[in-house]
mmCIF file of C-alpha atoms in Angstrom:
data_model
loop_
_atom_site.group_PDB
_atom_site.id
_atom_site.type_symbol
_atom_site.label_atom_id
_atom_site.label_comp_id
_atom_site.label_asym_id
_atom_site.label_seq_id
_atom_site.Cartn_x
_atom_site.Cartn_y
_atom_site.Cartn_z
ATOM 1 C CA UNK D 1 38.429 14.590 -87.497
ATOM 2 C CA UNK D 2 40.839 12.675 -85.330
ATOM 3 C CA UNK D 3 44.511 13.291 -85.942
ATOM 4 C CA UNK D 4 46.423 10.362 -84.487
ATOM 5 C CA UNK D 5 49.323 12.506 -83.314
ATOM 6 C CA UNK D 6 46.986 14.469 -81.047
ATOM 7 C CA UNK D 7 46.616 11.314 -78.931
ATOM 8 C CA UNK D 8 50.262 11.469 -77.805
ATOM 9 C CA UNK D 9 49.749 13.105 -74.391
ATOM 10 C CA UNK D 10 46.079 13.066 -73.536
ATOM 11 C CA UNK D 11 44.996 14.789 -70.344
ATOM 12 C CA UNK D 12 41.824 13.655 -68.560
ATOM 13 C CA UNK D 13 40.442 16.071 -65.994
ATOM 14 C CA UNK D 14 38.612 14.421 -63.186
ATOM 15 C CA UNK D 15 36.367 16.993 -61.538
ATOM 16 C CA UNK D 16 39.353 19.148 -60.618
ATOM 17 C CA UNK D 17 38.519 22.582 -59.182
ATOM 18 C CA UNK D 18 39.475 25.162 -60.098
ATOM 19 C CA UNK D 19 40.371 23.714 -63.442
ATOM 20 C CA UNK D 20 41.290 26.706 -65.541
ATOM 21 C CA UNK D 21 44.709 27.590 -64.093
ATOM 22 C CA UNK D 22 45.835 23.949 -63.910
ATOM 23 C CA UNK D 23 44.672 23.310 -67.437
ATOM 24 C CA UNK D 24 46.430 26.351 -68.828
ATOM 25 C CA UNK D 25 49.697 25.163 -67.256
ATOM 26 C CA UNK D 26 49.213 21.696 -68.740
ATOM 27 C CA UNK D 27 48.513 23.173 -72.175
ATOM 28 C CA UNK D 28 51.584 25.374 -71.907
ATOM 29 C CA UNK D 29 53.573 22.268 -70.935
ATOM 30 C CA UNK D 30 52.484 20.394 -74.026
ATOM 31 C CA UNK D 31 49.411 18.195 -73.583
ATOM 32 C CA UNK D 32 48.056 17.324 -77.019
ATOM 33 C CA UNK D 33 44.391 16.594 -76.184
ATOM 34 C CA UNK D 34 42.100 17.383 -73.252
ATOM 35 C CA UNK D 35 39.145 15.365 -72.023
ATOM 36 C CA UNK D 36 36.786 16.787 -69.425
ATOM 37 C CA UNK D 37 34.754 14.544 -67.199
ATOM 38 C CA UNK D 38 32.096 15.720 -64.747
ATOM 39 C CA UNK D 39 30.159 12.781 -63.406
ATOM 40 C CA UNK D 40 28.624 14.607 -60.440
ATOM 41 C CA UNK D 41 28.141 18.171 -61.670
ATOM 42 C CA UNK D 42 24.799 19.559 -62.788
ATOM 43 C CA UNK D 43 24.350 19.902 -66.540
ATOM 44 C CA UNK D 44 24.509 23.666 -66.135
ATOM 45 C CA UNK D 45 27.861 23.438 -64.331
ATOM 46 C CA UNK D 46 29.281 20.932 -66.842
ATOM 47 C CA UNK D 47 28.199 23.212 -69.683
ATOM 48 C CA UNK D 48 29.853 26.231 -68.057
ATOM 49 C CA UNK D 49 33.088 24.302 -67.428
ATOM 50 C CA UNK D 50 33.044 23.010 -71.002
ATOM 51 C CA UNK D 51 32.633 26.525 -72.403
ATOM 52 C CA UNK D 52 35.595 27.758 -70.342
ATOM 53 C CA UNK D 53 37.783 24.826 -71.288
ATOM 54 C CA UNK D 54 36.814 25.071 -74.971
ATOM 55 C CA UNK D 55 38.034 28.678 -75.022
ATOM 56 C CA UNK D 56 41.377 27.579 -73.533
ATOM 57 C CA UNK D 57 41.952 24.518 -75.708
ATOM 58 C CA UNK D 58 41.102 26.466 -78.867
ATOM 59 C CA UNK D 59 43.696 29.071 -77.923
ATOM 60 C CA UNK D 60 46.301 26.311 -77.783
ATOM 61 C CA UNK D 61 44.987 24.507 -80.864
ATOM 62 C CA UNK D 62 44.387 21.345 -78.836
ATOM 63 C CA UNK D 63 41.295 19.163 -79.403
ATOM 64 C CA UNK D 64 38.655 19.018 -76.661
ATOM 65 C CA UNK D 65 36.891 15.767 -75.832
ATOM 66 C CA UNK D 66 33.800 15.507 -73.616
ATOM 67 C CA UNK D 67 33.373 12.413 -71.470
ATOM 68 C CA UNK D 68 29.978 10.682 -71.721
ATOM 69 C CA UNK D 69 27.743 13.715 -72.352
ATOM 70 C CA UNK D 70 26.981 14.108 -76.036
ATOM 71 C CA UNK D 71 24.604 16.970 -75.259
ATOM 72 C CA UNK D 72 27.457 18.966 -73.745
ATOM 73 C CA UNK D 73 29.778 18.012 -76.600
ATOM 74 C CA UNK D 74 27.262 19.208 -79.184
ATOM 75 C CA UNK D 75 26.485 22.389 -77.247
ATOM 76 C CA UNK D 76 30.129 23.511 -77.097
ATOM 77 C CA UNK D 77 31.177 22.111 -80.502
ATOM 78 C CA UNK D 78 33.734 19.816 -78.948
ATOM 79 C CA UNK D 79 36.081 17.899 -81.221
ATOM 80 C CA UNK D 80 35.150 14.516 -79.815
ATOM 81 C CA UNK D 81 33.293 12.512 -77.218
ATOM 82 C CA UNK D 82 34.612 9.709 -75.089
ATOM 83 C CA UNK D 83 32.309 6.879 -74.081
ATOM 84 C CA UNK D 84 32.776 4.444 -71.226
ATOM 85 C CA UNK D 85 31.163 1.033 -71.156
ATOM 86 C CA UNK D 86 28.210 2.489 -69.143
ATOM 87 C CA UNK D 87 27.632 5.429 -71.471
ATOM 88 C CA UNK D 88 25.464 5.677 -74.568
ATOM 89 C CA UNK D 89 25.825 2.750 -76.988
ATOM 90 C CA UNK D 90 28.239 3.641 -79.766
ATOM 91 C CA UNK D 91 25.708 3.239 -82.578
ATOM 92 C CA UNK D 92 23.252 5.651 -80.953
ATOM 93 C CA UNK D 93 26.058 8.082 -80.197
ATOM 94 C CA UNK D 94 27.276 8.042 -83.807
ATOM 95 C CA UNK D 95 23.788 8.922 -85.053
ATOM 96 C CA UNK D 96 23.860 12.034 -82.860
ATOM 97 C CA UNK D 97 27.308 13.310 -83.791
ATOM 98 C CA UNK D 98 27.597 11.972 -87.340
ATOM 99 C CA UNK D 99 31.090 12.450 -88.668
ATOM 100 C CA UNK D 100 31.407 15.916 -87.160
ATOM 101 C CA UNK D 101 33.067 14.523 -84.036
ATOM 102 C CA UNK D 102 35.382 11.643 -83.342
ATOM 103 C CA UNK D 103 34.363 9.066 -80.754
ATOM 104 C CA UNK D 104 36.710 7.365 -78.333
ATOM 105 C CA UNK D 105 35.725 4.349 -76.291
ATOM 106 C CA UNK D 106 37.145 2.919 -73.065
ATOM 107 C CA UNK D 107 38.032 -0.750 -73.283
ATOM 108 C CA UNK D 108 39.312 -2.952 -70.499
ATOM 109 C CA UNK D 109 39.328 -6.224 -72.423
ATOM 110 C CA UNK D 110 40.079 -7.483 -75.915
ATOM 111 C CA UNK D 111 36.378 -8.218 -76.424
ATOM 112 C CA UNK D 112 35.409 -4.625 -75.590
ATOM 113 C CA UNK D 113 38.153 -3.306 -77.863
ATOM 114 C CA UNK D 114 37.033 -5.405 -80.843
ATOM 115 C CA UNK D 115 33.378 -4.509 -80.272
ATOM 116 C CA UNK D 116 34.161 -0.790 -80.118
ATOM 117 C CA UNK D 117 36.201 -1.002 -83.321
ATOM 118 C CA UNK D 118 33.397 -2.917 -85.041
ATOM 119 C CA UNK D 119 30.816 -0.266 -84.135
ATOM 120 C CA UNK D 120 32.948 2.595 -85.379
ATOM 121 C CA UNK D 121 35.115 3.937 -82.558
ATOM 122 C CA UNK D 122 37.833 6.296 -83.766
ATOM 123 C CA UNK D 123 40.259 5.438 -80.980
ATOM 124 C CA UNK D 124 40.389 3.319 -77.835
ATOM 125 C CA UNK D 125 41.442 4.198 -74.312
ATOM 126 C CA UNK D 126 42.719 0.906 -72.925
ATOM 127 C CA UNK D 127 43.415 0.287 -69.258
ATOM 128 C CA UNK D 128 44.045 0.469 -66.483
ATOM 129 C CA UNK D 129 47.581 -0.365 -67.597
ATOM 130 C CA UNK D 130 48.853 -0.017 -64.017
ATOM 131 C CA UNK D 131 47.043 0.271 -60.681
ATOM 132 C CA UNK D 132 45.585 3.758 -60.314
ATOM 133 C CA UNK D 133 44.118 5.860 -57.554
ATOM 134 C CA UNK D 134 42.595 8.510 -59.846
ATOM 135 C CA UNK D 135 39.328 6.643 -60.320
ATOM 136 C CA UNK D 136 37.360 4.495 -57.905
ATOM 137 C CA UNK D 137 36.171 0.946 -58.613
ATOM 138 C CA UNK D 138 38.522 0.205 -61.471
ATOM 139 C CA UNK D 139 39.332 -3.402 -62.386
ATOM 140 C CA UNK D 140 42.752 -5.020 -61.985
ATOM 141 C CA UNK D 141 45.606 -3.591 -64.004
ATOM 142 C CA UNK D 142 46.200 -5.070 -67.482
ATOM 143 C CA UNK D 143 49.961 -4.631 -67.623
ATOM 144 C CA UNK D 144 51.848 -3.735 -70.778
ATOM 145 C CA UNK D 145 51.724 -7.217 -72.304
ATOM 146 C CA UNK D 146 47.918 -7.339 -72.392
ATOM 147 C CA UNK D 147 47.902 -3.741 -73.611
ATOM 148 C CA UNK D 148 50.162 -4.842 -76.488
ATOM 149 C CA UNK D 149 47.868 -7.757 -77.355
ATOM 150 C CA UNK D 150 44.875 -5.419 -77.595
ATOM 151 C CA UNK D 151 46.846 -2.814 -79.554
ATOM 152 C CA UNK D 152 47.968 -5.418 -82.080
ATOM 153 C CA UNK D 153 44.420 -6.805 -82.485
ATOM 154 C CA UNK D 154 42.846 -3.539 -83.675
ATOM 155 C CA UNK D 155 43.628 -1.148 -86.502
ATOM 156 C CA UNK D 156 42.364 2.023 -84.799
ATOM 157 C CA UNK D 157 44.683 4.046 -82.542
ATOM 158 C CA UNK D 158 45.011 2.980 -78.923
ATOM 159 C CA UNK D 159 46.077 5.029 -75.937
ATOM 160 C CA UNK D 160 47.075 3.513 -72.628
ATOM 161 C CA UNK D 161 45.501 4.827 -69.435
ATOM 162 C CA UNK D 162 45.875 4.152 -65.722
ATOM 163 C CA UNK D 163 48.812 4.692 -63.399
ATOM 164 C CA UNK D 164 51.064 6.107 -66.119
ATOM 165 C CA UNK D 165 53.798 8.576 -65.126
ATOM 166 C CA UNK D 166 57.347 9.556 -66.051
ATOM 167 C CA UNK D 167 58.802 6.331 -64.584
ATOM 168 C CA UNK D 168 56.818 3.962 -66.841
ATOM 169 C CA UNK D 169 55.687 6.040 -69.828
ATOM 170 C CA UNK D 170 58.380 4.575 -72.099
ATOM 171 C CA UNK D 171 57.309 1.027 -71.234
ATOM 172 C CA UNK D 172 53.775 1.898 -72.290
ATOM 173 C CA UNK D 173 54.859 3.552 -75.531
ATOM 174 C CA UNK D 174 56.971 0.525 -76.428
ATOM 175 C CA UNK D 175 53.756 -1.479 -76.826
ATOM 176 C CA UNK D 176 53.122 0.587 -79.952
ATOM 177 C CA UNK D 177 50.265 2.719 -78.638
ATOM 178 C CA UNK D 178 49.616 6.137 -80.153
ATOM 179 C CA UNK D 179 49.875 7.861 -76.791
ATOM 180 C CA UNK D 180 49.079 7.871 -73.117
ATOM 181 C CA UNK D 181 46.267 9.352 -71.090
ATOM 182 C CA UNK D 182 47.105 10.757 -67.669
ATOM 183 C CA UNK D 183 45.280 12.438 -64.826
ATOM 184 C CA UNK D 184 47.316 12.604 -61.641
ATOM 185 C CA UNK D 185 50.732 12.471 -63.360
ATOM 186 C CA UNK D 186 49.894 16.009 -64.427
ATOM 187 C CA UNK D 187 47.121 17.386 -62.249
ATOM 188 C CA UNK D 188 48.395 16.107 -58.883
ATOM 189 C CA UNK D 189 51.893 17.505 -59.362
ATOM 190 C CA UNK D 190 53.122 20.627 -57.585
ATOM 191 C CA UNK D 191 54.430 22.141 -60.856
ATOM 192 C CA UNK D 192 51.948 21.163 -63.541
ATOM 193 C CA UNK D 193 53.765 22.726 -66.461
ATOM 194 C CA UNK D 194 57.088 21.130 -65.503
ATOM 195 C CA UNK D 195 55.434 17.743 -64.951
ATOM 196 C CA UNK D 196 53.838 17.979 -68.394
ATOM 197 C CA UNK D 197 57.130 18.944 -70.025
ATOM 198 C CA UNK D 198 58.843 15.996 -68.353
ATOM 199 C CA UNK D 199 56.250 13.642 -69.867
ATOM 200 C CA UNK D 200 56.609 15.286 -73.274
ATOM 201 C CA UNK D 201 60.379 14.900 -73.057
ATOM 202 C CA UNK D 202 59.976 11.211 -72.281
ATOM 203 C CA UNK D 203 57.689 10.890 -75.327
ATOM 204 C CA UNK D 204 60.129 12.708 -77.562
ATOM 205 C CA UNK D 205 61.871 9.577 -78.818
ATOM 206 C CA UNK D 206 58.673 7.900 -79.993
ATOM 207 C CA UNK D 207 57.434 8.367 -83.543
ATOM 208 C CA UNK D 208 53.819 9.463 -83.790
ATOM 209 C CA UNK O 1 5.075 20.297 -81.440
ATOM 210 C CA UNK O 2 3.443 20.937 -78.113
ATOM 211 C CA UNK O 3 -0.302 20.423 -77.978
ATOM 212 C CA UNK O 4 -1.578 22.282 -74.919
ATOM 213 C CA UNK O 5 -4.202 19.672 -74.140
ATOM 214 C CA UNK O 6 -1.478 17.062 -73.657
ATOM 215 C CA UNK O 7 -0.384 18.947 -70.542
ATOM 216 C CA UNK O 8 -3.597 18.064 -68.678
ATOM 217 C CA UNK O 9 -2.330 15.127 -66.621
ATOM 218 C CA UNK O 10 1.436 15.023 -66.822
ATOM 219 C CA UNK O 11 3.209 12.133 -65.139
ATOM 220 C CA UNK O 12 6.778 12.546 -63.921
ATOM 221 C CA UNK O 13 8.640 9.341 -63.169
ATOM 222 C CA UNK O 14 11.250 9.670 -60.522
ATOM 223 C CA UNK O 15 13.684 6.792 -60.801
ATOM 224 C CA UNK O 16 10.957 4.232 -60.188
ATOM 225 C CA UNK O 17 11.930 0.571 -60.688
ATOM 226 C CA UNK O 18 10.572 -1.347 -62.407
ATOM 227 C CA UNK O 19 8.922 1.384 -64.389
ATOM 228 C CA UNK O 20 7.277 -0.418 -67.274
ATOM 229 C CA UNK O 21 4.317 -2.067 -65.527
ATOM 230 C CA UNK O 22 3.496 1.027 -63.466
ATOM 231 C CA UNK O 23 3.732 3.241 -66.502
ATOM 232 C CA UNK O 24 1.507 1.028 -68.596
ATOM 233 C CA UNK O 25 -1.175 1.195 -65.880
ATOM 234 C CA UNK O 26 -0.875 4.984 -65.726
ATOM 235 C CA UNK O 27 -1.175 5.222 -69.514
ATOM 236 C CA UNK O 28 -4.210 2.952 -69.466
ATOM 237 C CA UNK O 29 -5.682 5.157 -66.742
ATOM 238 C CA UNK O 30 -5.315 8.301 -68.820
ATOM 239 C CA UNK O 31 -2.101 10.251 -68.281
ATOM 240 C CA UNK O 32 -1.625 12.642 -71.192
ATOM 241 C CA UNK O 33 2.155 13.138 -71.100
ATOM 242 C CA UNK O 34 5.078 11.281 -69.535
ATOM 243 C CA UNK O 35 8.372 12.732 -68.352
ATOM 244 C CA UNK O 36 11.223 10.453 -67.383
ATOM 245 C CA UNK O 37 13.908 11.585 -64.992
ATOM 246 C CA UNK O 38 17.037 9.612 -64.102
ATOM 247 C CA UNK O 39 19.419 11.768 -62.148
ATOM 248 C CA UNK O 40 21.554 8.916 -60.807
ATOM 249 C CA UNK O 41 21.490 6.320 -63.565
ATOM 250 C CA UNK O 42 24.327 5.792 -66.009
ATOM 251 C CA UNK O 43 23.763 7.163 -69.500
ATOM 252 C CA UNK O 44 23.472 3.601 -70.778
ATOM 253 C CA UNK O 45 20.729 2.805 -68.268
ATOM 254 C CA UNK O 46 18.860 6.062 -68.943
ATOM 255 C CA UNK O 47 19.036 5.350 -72.669
ATOM 256 C CA UNK O 48 17.675 1.836 -72.182
ATOM 257 C CA UNK O 49 14.837 3.076 -69.953
ATOM 258 C CA UNK O 50 14.028 5.833 -72.452
ATOM 259 C CA UNK O 51 13.852 3.317 -75.329
ATOM 260 C CA UNK O 52 11.455 1.124 -73.326
ATOM 261 C CA UNK O 53 9.274 4.036 -72.277
ATOM 262 C CA UNK O 54 9.241 5.495 -75.784
ATOM 263 C CA UNK O 55 7.836 2.223 -77.129
ATOM 264 C CA UNK O 56 5.062 2.347 -74.492
ATOM 265 C CA UNK O 57 4.134 6.012 -74.855
ATOM 266 C CA UNK O 58 4.011 5.716 -78.658
ATOM 267 C CA UNK O 59 1.620 2.818 -78.328
ATOM 268 C CA UNK O 60 -0.695 5.053 -76.301
ATOM 269 C CA UNK O 61 -0.121 8.140 -78.477
ATOM 270 C CA UNK O 62 1.171 10.086 -75.487
ATOM 271 C CA UNK O 63 4.153 12.483 -75.802
ATOM 272 C CA UNK O 64 7.406 11.549 -74.081
ATOM 273 C CA UNK O 65 9.523 14.197 -72.378
ATOM 274 C CA UNK O 66 13.090 13.638 -71.169
ATOM 275 C CA UNK O 67 14.253 15.466 -68.057
ATOM 276 C CA UNK O 68 17.548 17.337 -68.397
ATOM 277 C CA UNK O 69 19.361 15.046 -70.861
ATOM 278 C CA UNK O 70 19.116 16.390 -74.390
ATOM 279 C CA UNK O 71 21.430 13.632 -75.632
ATOM 280 C CA UNK O 72 18.956 10.995 -74.468
ATOM 281 C CA UNK O 73 16.029 12.976 -75.886
ATOM 282 C CA UNK O 74 17.716 13.200 -79.300
ATOM 283 C CA UNK O 75 18.775 9.550 -79.239
ATOM 284 C CA UNK O 76 15.227 8.255 -78.666
ATOM 285 C CA UNK O 77 13.425 10.940 -80.703
ATOM 286 C CA UNK O 78 11.501 12.162 -77.676
ATOM 287 C CA UNK O 79 8.773 14.752 -78.154
ATOM 288 C CA UNK O 80 10.240 17.206 -75.707
ATOM 289 C CA UNK O 81 12.835 17.953 -73.061
ATOM 290 C CA UNK O 82 12.280 19.427 -69.638
ATOM 291 C CA UNK O 83 14.948 21.655 -68.122
ATOM 292 C CA UNK O 84 15.379 22.542 -64.464
ATOM 293 C CA UNK O 85 17.176 25.645 -63.314
ATOM 294 C CA UNK O 86 20.451 23.648 -62.991
ATOM 295 C CA UNK O 87 20.209 22.073 -66.448
ATOM 296 C CA UNK O 88 21.486 23.366 -69.781
ATOM 297 C CA UNK O 89 20.688 27.031 -70.443
ATOM 298 C CA UNK O 90 17.584 27.324 -72.601
ATOM 299 C CA UNK O 91 19.328 29.093 -75.489
ATOM 300 C CA UNK O 92 21.967 26.381 -75.802
ATOM 301 C CA UNK O 93 19.300 23.687 -75.515
ATOM 302 C CA UNK O 94 17.217 25.239 -78.282
ATOM 303 C CA UNK O 95 20.201 25.233 -80.645
ATOM 304 C CA UNK O 96 20.490 21.477 -80.142
ATOM 305 C CA UNK O 97 16.835 20.530 -80.603
ATOM 306 C CA UNK O 98 15.720 23.294 -82.977
ATOM 307 C CA UNK O 99 11.988 23.227 -83.414
ATOM 308 C CA UNK O 100 11.864 19.450 -83.593
ATOM 309 C CA UNK O 101 11.156 19.200 -79.864
ATOM 310 C CA UNK O 102 9.287 21.333 -77.379
ATOM 311 C CA UNK O 103 11.099 22.534 -74.285
ATOM 312 C CA UNK O 104 9.544 22.837 -70.839
ATOM 313 C CA UNK O 105 11.227 24.692 -67.992
ATOM 314 C CA UNK O 106 10.790 24.441 -64.232
ATOM 315 C CA UNK O 107 10.092 27.765 -62.558
ATOM 316 C CA UNK O 108 9.741 28.431 -58.843
ATOM 317 C CA UNK O 109 9.420 32.193 -59.058
ATOM 318 C CA UNK O 110 7.853 34.820 -61.288
ATOM 319 C CA UNK O 111 11.329 35.928 -62.367
ATOM 320 C CA UNK O 112 12.259 32.424 -63.484
ATOM 321 C CA UNK O 113 8.947 32.081 -65.316
ATOM 322 C CA UNK O 114 9.377 35.342 -67.233
ATOM 323 C CA UNK O 115 13.007 34.528 -68.078
ATOM 324 C CA UNK O 116 12.048 31.090 -69.400
ATOM 325 C CA UNK O 117 9.281 32.569 -71.524
ATOM 326 C CA UNK O 118 11.657 35.211 -72.873
ATOM 327 C CA UNK O 119 14.205 32.600 -73.951
ATOM 328 C CA UNK O 120 11.644 30.481 -75.715
ATOM 329 C CA UNK O 121 10.222 27.878 -73.338
ATOM 330 C CA UNK O 122 7.143 26.135 -74.725
ATOM 331 C CA UNK O 123 5.575 25.512 -71.328
ATOM 332 C CA UNK O 124 6.389 25.995 -67.662
ATOM 333 C CA UNK O 125 6.251 23.584 -64.738
ATOM 334 C CA UNK O 126 5.575 25.846 -61.750
ATOM 335 C CA UNK O 127 5.898 24.728 -58.168
ATOM 336 C CA UNK O 128 6.004 23.270 -55.701
ATOM 337 C CA UNK O 129 2.357 24.292 -55.385
ATOM 338 C CA UNK O 130 2.029 22.315 -52.126
ATOM 339 C CA UNK O 131 4.626 20.695 -49.860
ATOM 340 C CA UNK O 132 5.921 17.505 -51.451
ATOM 341 C CA UNK O 133 7.930 14.500 -50.427
ATOM 342 C CA UNK O 134 8.606 13.234 -53.951
ATOM 343 C CA UNK O 135 11.748 15.309 -54.394
ATOM 344 C CA UNK O 136 14.418 16.278 -51.879
ATOM 345 C CA UNK O 137 15.586 19.831 -51.242
ATOM 346 C CA UNK O 138 12.628 21.615 -52.751
ATOM 347 C CA UNK O 139 11.833 25.195 -51.700
ATOM 348 C CA UNK O 140 8.747 26.258 -49.754
ATOM 349 C CA UNK O 141 5.381 25.700 -51.366
ATOM 350 C CA UNK O 142 4.007 28.522 -53.559
ATOM 351 C CA UNK O 143 0.320 27.977 -52.881
ATOM 352 C CA UNK O 144 -2.367 28.464 -55.502
ATOM 353 C CA UNK O 145 -2.410 32.256 -55.293
ATOM 354 C CA UNK O 146 1.229 32.625 -56.304
ATOM 355 C CA UNK O 147 0.692 29.966 -58.946
ATOM 356 C CA UNK O 148 -2.149 32.089 -60.342
ATOM 357 C CA UNK O 149 0.012 35.230 -60.379
ATOM 358 C CA UNK O 150 2.683 33.437 -62.402
ATOM 359 C CA UNK O 151 0.136 31.833 -64.735
ATOM 360 C CA UNK O 152 -1.449 35.231 -65.459
ATOM 361 C CA UNK O 153 1.944 36.871 -66.095
ATOM 362 C CA UNK O 154 2.935 34.574 -68.971
ATOM 363 C CA UNK O 155 1.305 33.640 -72.264
ATOM 364 C CA UNK O 156 2.770 30.129 -72.542
ATOM 365 C CA UNK O 157 0.994 27.167 -70.913
ATOM 366 C CA UNK O 158 1.677 26.495 -67.240
ATOM 367 C CA UNK O 159 1.306 23.269 -65.317
ATOM 368 C CA UNK O 160 1.296 23.103 -61.538
ATOM 369 C CA UNK O 161 3.558 20.605 -59.791
ATOM 370 C CA UNK O 162 4.212 19.537 -56.214
ATOM 371 C CA UNK O 163 1.937 17.844 -53.688
ATOM 372 C CA UNK O 164 -1.025 17.637 -56.074
ATOM 373 C CA UNK O 165 -3.568 14.826 -55.616
ATOM 374 C CA UNK O 166 -7.287 14.150 -55.927
ATOM 375 C CA UNK O 167 -8.104 16.285 -52.868
ATOM 376 C CA UNK O 168 -6.627 19.516 -54.261
ATOM 377 C CA UNK O 169 -6.445 19.055 -58.034
ATOM 378 C CA UNK O 170 -9.536 21.217 -58.647
ATOM 379 C CA UNK O 171 -8.059 24.074 -56.596
ATOM 380 C CA UNK O 172 -4.968 23.968 -58.799
ATOM 381 C CA UNK O 173 -6.962 23.863 -62.047
ATOM 382 C CA UNK O 174 -9.049 26.847 -60.922
ATOM 383 C CA UNK O 175 -5.922 29.007 -61.209
ATOM 384 C CA UNK O 176 -6.248 28.596 -64.966
ATOM 385 C CA UNK O 177 -3.305 26.280 -65.522
ATOM 386 C CA UNK O 178 -3.270 23.930 -68.500
ATOM 387 C CA UNK O 179 -2.749 20.885 -66.324
ATOM 388 C CA UNK O 180 -1.040 19.294 -63.384
ATOM 389 C CA UNK O 181 2.111 17.239 -63.017
ATOM 390 C CA UNK O 182 2.112 14.405 -60.512
ATOM 391 C CA UNK O 183 4.495 11.777 -59.278
ATOM 392 C CA UNK O 184 3.338 10.067 -56.091
ATOM 393 C CA UNK O 185 -0.384 10.746 -56.634
ATOM 394 C CA UNK O 186 -0.060 8.102 -59.320
ATOM 395 C CA UNK O 187 3.100 6.072 -58.795
ATOM 396 C CA UNK O 188 2.812 5.652 -55.010
ATOM 397 C CA UNK O 189 -0.774 4.422 -55.124
ATOM 398 C CA UNK O 190 -1.676 0.745 -54.678
ATOM 399 C CA UNK O 191 -3.891 0.763 -57.805
ATOM 400 C CA UNK O 192 -2.118 2.989 -60.328
ATOM 401 C CA UNK O 193 -4.731 2.763 -63.055
ATOM 402 C CA UNK O 194 -7.594 3.565 -60.655
ATOM 403 C CA UNK O 195 -5.657 6.461 -59.120
ATOM 404 C CA UNK O 196 -5.006 7.865 -62.594
ATOM 405 C CA UNK O 197 -8.660 7.512 -63.569
ATOM 406 C CA UNK O 198 -9.702 9.311 -60.373
ATOM 407 C CA UNK O 199 -7.449 12.244 -61.304
ATOM 408 C CA UNK O 200 -8.785 12.259 -64.874
ATOM 409 C CA UNK O 201 -12.341 12.275 -63.555
ATOM 410 C CA UNK O 202 -11.521 15.240 -61.338
ATOM 411 C CA UNK O 203 -10.102 17.031 -64.383
ATOM 412 C CA UNK O 204 -13.142 16.245 -66.506
ATOM 413 C CA UNK O 205 -14.934 19.492 -65.727
ATOM 414 C CA UNK O 206 -12.067 21.723 -66.833
ATOM 415 C CA UNK O 207 -11.801 22.967 -70.399
ATOM 416 C CA UNK O 208 -8.490 22.332 -72.037
#
C-alpha cells in the first residue's frame, strides 16, 4: 500500500519519448515515485511502455503509478493508479482495484479534495500550484496559500503539482505537503540525473 | 459466455451522440449484440455511456461488448470486450477478464485470425469486407472470397464487418459466417428500427 514517504519526489512522465533512458537517470537521481501518462497512445503502446517502465521502477524499488487507465495498471501490476477529474469515478475504480493498489486523485479545489477523500482516495495531487507549461488547458495557479488550506483540510497525504522547480520547491514543502510532483523540472533538463539530485537536495531538510 | 447466435446482427456504435434513442430503436428492431466504442471520450464519459447502454441492453437481453477498454468493461460488468490489433495483447487481456467475459478480436488477414484463435479469442471480427466510410484509415476491402478463406481456416465464430448493408448481407452470410457487424447500415439510416428489421429479415433464411 501507499507509503507516505514515497510521495516526496514524484515524477510524472508526459508522453516523453524515448522514456527509458530519461527515466533511468531520474531514478538514479532519486525520484521516489513514477507516474506514467499516455493520453494519446494506443492501448497496446501504453501497455508496452508500462511493462518497460515497471521493469525499471522495480529495479530501483520505486512505486509505479498509472494515470487514468486501470486496465493498464492491473495488467502490469502497478502499485497505484492516479485519477483526474475526467477519469473513472473513484467508487467504480476502487471496486476494480480493491485494496491491492493505492489510488491518487487530482484536485484543483477544496471541494474536489474533500470529495476525493470522502470516496477513499489514498493521496491527492493538488495544483497547479504555479503556472505550468507541461500540460495544456490547466486552470489558474492556486499559489501556496490555497495549497496550504487544502492540505490542512484533509487527513490524507497531499502532493503539490504544477510549475515546481528548484527555485520554489521549499516554498511548496513549507505548506506541509508530503511531497512534490514534477514533470519538466526533471524531464526538460539537459542533465536529468543532476536536476533530480538538486531537487532531492532541496528536499533534504524536510521531514517525511 | 459467448452464444454464437448472438453474433447474428452485431451493432457497433461509433461515437454517436446522442446514443440512447438510436440504440433503443436498433434494439427494438432486432440487433443481437451491441459494441460500444469511444476512442476520443474521457474515461469518465465512456464509463457514463457504458452504464447507460448497459441498462438498455440488459432490458432487451442483448449482450454488451466494450471496445478496447477492459477497465470500462469490468466496471460495468459487460458481457465481452473487443480488441483491435492496437489494443491490449490478448494474453494480457485474458488474465484480466478470466472466463467471466468473452473476447472478440479484429482480424484483417489470415495471419491475424490464426494468431487470435491461438491466443484464445472467442470470436473474430473480419474485415473490411467491403469499402467503408464508417471508420478512417481502414485497409483495402477483403471481399467475400477472402472472408470465406479466413472463416474456413478457423474453428471459432467469425463475423464480417465493413460496408455491409441490405444489398450485400446475403452474400456475406453465404460465406458461412456467424453474423455481420454494422455501423452505418443501422445508425446512419433515417428510420433506425425499420433499417434494423430489414437486415433481420434478410438474415432470416440463414441458420444460426
